[in-house]
Short mmCIF file of C-alpha atoms in Angstrom, two decimals:
data_model
loop_
_atom_site.label_atom_id
_atom_site.label_comp_id
_atom_site.label_asym_id
_atom_site.label_seq_id
_atom_site.Cartn_x
_atom_site.Cartn_y
_atom_site.Cartn_z
CA MET A 1 53.48 -56.25 -47.57
CA LYS A 2 51.44 -58.74 -45.22
CA THR A 3 48.24 -60.11 -45.31
CA LEU A 4 46.16 -60.53 -42.75
CA GLY A 5 43.22 -62.73 -42.98
CA ILE A 6 40.45 -62.05 -40.40
CA PHE A 7 37.84 -65.31 -40.28
CA ARG A 8 35.36 -65.11 -37.09
CA HIS A 9 33.81 -68.48 -35.47
CA ALA A 10 30.81 -69.77 -37.22
CA LYS A 11 27.88 -69.62 -35.51
CA SER A 12 27.23 -71.32 -32.40
CA ASP A 13 24.11 -72.60 -30.36
CA TRP A 14 22.44 -71.39 -27.07
CA ASN A 15 20.13 -73.88 -26.60
CA ASP A 16 22.63 -75.08 -23.61
CA ALA A 17 21.80 -72.34 -21.10
CA ARG A 18 23.89 -73.54 -18.46
CA LEU A 19 27.95 -73.39 -20.69
CA ARG A 20 30.37 -70.54 -20.42
CA ASP A 21 30.16 -68.26 -22.87
CA PHE A 22 33.39 -70.32 -24.02
CA ASP A 23 31.62 -72.90 -24.05
CA ARG A 24 30.07 -73.22 -26.44
CA PRO A 25 29.33 -75.71 -29.22
CA LEU A 26 28.34 -74.59 -32.92
CA ASN A 27 24.76 -74.99 -34.13
CA GLU A 28 24.25 -77.24 -37.03
CA ARG A 29 24.57 -74.00 -39.48
CA GLY A 30 27.13 -73.03 -37.70
CA ARG A 31 28.87 -76.41 -38.88
CA LYS A 32 28.01 -75.75 -42.65
CA GLY A 33 29.17 -72.50 -42.86
CA ALA A 34 32.05 -73.80 -41.50
CA ALA A 35 33.18 -76.42 -43.95
CA VAL A 36 31.77 -73.59 -46.76
CA MET A 37 33.81 -71.41 -45.68
CA GLY A 38 37.00 -74.16 -45.28
CA LYS A 39 36.62 -74.75 -48.97
CA HIS A 40 36.19 -71.65 -50.23
CA ILE A 41 39.20 -70.29 -48.08
CA ARG A 42 41.35 -72.85 -49.43
CA ASP A 43 40.84 -72.19 -52.24
CA HIS A 44 41.14 -67.95 -52.66
CA ALA A 45 45.37 -69.95 -51.95
CA VAL A 46 46.29 -67.55 -50.00
CA GLY A 47 48.50 -70.03 -48.06
CA TRP A 48 48.16 -69.27 -44.26
CA LYS A 49 51.46 -68.99 -42.68
CA CYS A 50 50.55 -69.28 -39.10
CA VAL A 51 47.53 -68.87 -38.05
CA LEU A 52 46.24 -67.44 -34.51
CA ALA A 53 43.23 -68.04 -33.01
CA SER A 54 41.18 -68.49 -29.74
CA PRO A 55 40.77 -71.68 -28.01
CA ALA A 56 36.98 -71.61 -27.43
CA VAL A 57 34.87 -74.01 -27.97
CA ARG A 58 33.39 -72.13 -31.31
CA VAL A 59 36.49 -71.02 -32.86
CA THR A 60 38.17 -74.46 -32.04
CA GLN A 61 34.86 -77.26 -33.63
CA THR A 62 35.73 -74.04 -36.37
CA ILE A 63 38.53 -74.43 -37.74
CA GLU A 64 38.75 -77.94 -37.33
CA LEU A 65 35.55 -77.90 -39.62
CA ALA A 66 37.04 -75.78 -42.51
CA CYS A 67 40.56 -77.89 -42.50
CA GLU A 68 38.70 -81.33 -42.67
CA ALA A 69 36.55 -79.68 -45.26
CA ALA A 70 39.56 -77.90 -47.30
CA GLY A 71 41.74 -81.30 -46.08
CA GLU A 72 44.71 -79.07 -45.48
CA THR A 73 45.53 -78.02 -41.91
CA PRO A 74 47.65 -74.96 -41.66
CA PRO A 75 49.52 -74.35 -38.24
CA ILE A 76 48.02 -73.07 -35.42
CA THR A 77 48.39 -70.67 -32.05
CA TRP A 78 45.80 -71.20 -29.66
CA ASP A 79 45.97 -68.12 -27.49
CA ARG A 80 43.62 -67.11 -24.78
CA ARG A 81 44.13 -63.53 -24.95
CA ILE A 82 42.77 -63.55 -28.56
CA TYR A 83 39.20 -64.39 -26.74
CA LEU A 84 37.14 -61.71 -26.28
CA ALA A 85 40.05 -59.40 -27.26
CA ASN A 86 39.40 -55.93 -28.63
CA SER A 87 41.22 -54.44 -31.58
CA ALA A 88 44.28 -52.90 -29.49
CA ALA A 89 44.51 -56.06 -28.06
CA LEU A 90 44.53 -57.68 -31.09
CA LEU A 91 47.07 -55.05 -32.80
CA ASP A 92 49.87 -55.99 -30.65
CA MET A 93 49.19 -59.51 -30.85
CA LEU A 94 50.56 -58.74 -34.52
CA ARG A 95 52.91 -56.69 -33.59
CA ASP A 96 54.75 -59.73 -31.30
CA GLN A 97 54.70 -61.80 -33.90
CA ASP A 98 57.58 -63.94 -34.11
CA GLY A 99 59.42 -65.13 -37.53
CA ASP A 100 58.29 -62.83 -39.35
CA PRO A 101 56.29 -65.20 -41.00
CA ALA A 102 54.52 -63.08 -44.49
CA SER A 103 50.90 -63.95 -44.03
CA ILE A 104 48.86 -64.09 -40.57
CA MET A 105 45.17 -65.38 -40.19
CA LEU A 106 43.74 -64.44 -36.91
CA VAL A 107 40.20 -66.41 -35.74
CA GLY A 108 38.24 -65.27 -32.80
CA HIS A 109 35.54 -64.41 -32.17
CA ASN A 110 33.96 -59.88 -32.88
CA PRO A 111 33.81 -57.05 -32.15
CA GLY A 112 37.32 -56.96 -31.66
CA LEU A 113 37.65 -58.71 -35.24
CA GLU A 114 35.11 -56.62 -37.09
CA ASP A 115 36.84 -52.75 -35.40
CA LEU A 116 40.35 -54.78 -36.26
CA ILE A 117 39.18 -54.53 -39.78
CA PHE A 118 37.88 -50.88 -39.25
CA ASP A 119 40.84 -49.23 -37.60
CA LEU A 120 43.46 -50.96 -40.29
CA VAL A 121 41.22 -49.86 -43.42
CA PRO A 122 40.92 -46.20 -43.81
CA ASP A 123 37.24 -44.65 -43.44
CA ASP A 124 37.86 -42.37 -46.92
CA GLY A 125 34.79 -44.06 -48.74
CA SER A 126 37.53 -45.84 -51.37
CA CYS A 127 35.91 -49.55 -50.19
CA PRO A 128 33.29 -50.56 -50.73
CA LEU A 129 34.06 -53.98 -48.87
CA ARG A 130 34.34 -51.58 -45.65
CA ASP A 131 30.51 -50.46 -45.77
CA ILE A 132 29.91 -54.06 -45.74
CA VAL A 133 31.69 -54.71 -42.79
CA GLU A 134 30.32 -51.65 -41.44
CA ASP A 135 26.79 -52.94 -42.20
CA LYS A 136 27.76 -56.34 -39.96
CA PHE A 137 31.31 -59.01 -39.89
CA PRO A 138 28.32 -61.97 -39.58
CA THR A 139 29.20 -65.85 -37.78
CA ALA A 140 31.66 -67.49 -40.04
CA ALA A 141 33.00 -64.80 -42.64
CA TYR A 142 36.41 -64.25 -43.56
CA ALA A 143 38.40 -61.08 -44.84
CA VAL A 144 41.97 -61.15 -46.47
CA LEU A 145 43.22 -57.14 -46.02
CA GLU A 146 46.94 -56.64 -47.65
CA LEU A 147 49.09 -54.70 -45.40
CA ASP A 148 51.73 -51.68 -46.27
CA ILE A 149 54.25 -52.84 -43.69
CA ASP A 150 57.10 -54.49 -43.99
CA GLU A 151 56.81 -56.10 -40.60
CA TRP A 152 54.69 -57.42 -38.37
CA SER A 153 55.17 -54.82 -35.49
CA GLY A 154 55.08 -51.47 -37.53
CA ILE A 155 51.27 -52.66 -38.70
CA ALA A 156 49.38 -49.54 -36.89
CA GLU A 157 45.99 -47.99 -38.08
CA ASN A 158 45.46 -47.37 -41.48
CA CYS A 159 47.90 -50.03 -43.45
CA GLY A 160 45.58 -52.15 -44.87
CA ARG A 161 43.23 -51.76 -47.56
CA LEU A 162 40.31 -54.47 -47.38
CA VAL A 163 40.99 -57.20 -50.39
CA HIS A 164 39.05 -59.94 -49.85
CA LEU A 165 35.44 -60.47 -48.51
CA VAL A 166 33.66 -63.48 -48.16
CA ARG A 167 30.32 -64.47 -45.50
CA PRO A 168 28.43 -67.75 -45.70
CA ARG A 169 25.57 -66.88 -47.49
CA ASP A 170 27.37 -65.94 -50.74
CA LEU A 171 28.97 -69.30 -51.32
CA ASP A 172 25.37 -70.45 -49.89
CA PRO A 173 22.68 -68.05 -49.54
CA THR A 174 20.87 -71.30 -47.09
CA LEU A 175 23.00 -69.41 -44.69
CA GLY A 176 21.87 -66.87 -44.60
CA PRO A 177 19.63 -63.73 -42.07
CA THR A 178 16.40 -66.49 -41.81
CA ALA A 179 13.20 -64.56 -43.97
CA ILE A 180 11.12 -62.93 -40.99
CA SER A 181 7.55 -62.91 -41.90
#
């Protein structure tokens, strides 16, 4: 069995229209969400052996703030292929992992991360957490999948179980969607 973590970057700032998408930083809510999620990820205690992350600014800031709040920094590999990657590309990256670590966390972007969950977890009604992801995998959401594989090269569709899902608003209601009146 292998363990896959999926951590979406926190809420980004759209105020500077001159910035390329890749260069957008986190907004204040995103900064707070990244820190809250960092503590949760630490307390969830998977012990990530490898982190594969997009080098986009909003991802690097999410990881920096999460690690600072957690008080620990796992080994991180920055890989530009994760930026805007679809599920098929993410699966290929996972299949090619050297050293065959027991656990890998991907930190990146939607829709690729969300679609990866859909591809790995069967849509057979047995996973209520999958239903939540179908509704929305929001910024700074964190998911953990257990994969029925012995080596990363064997990762394939429907080989996983979604065993943990936390959104920032689950830990701090002020980080949820704002009410519309």
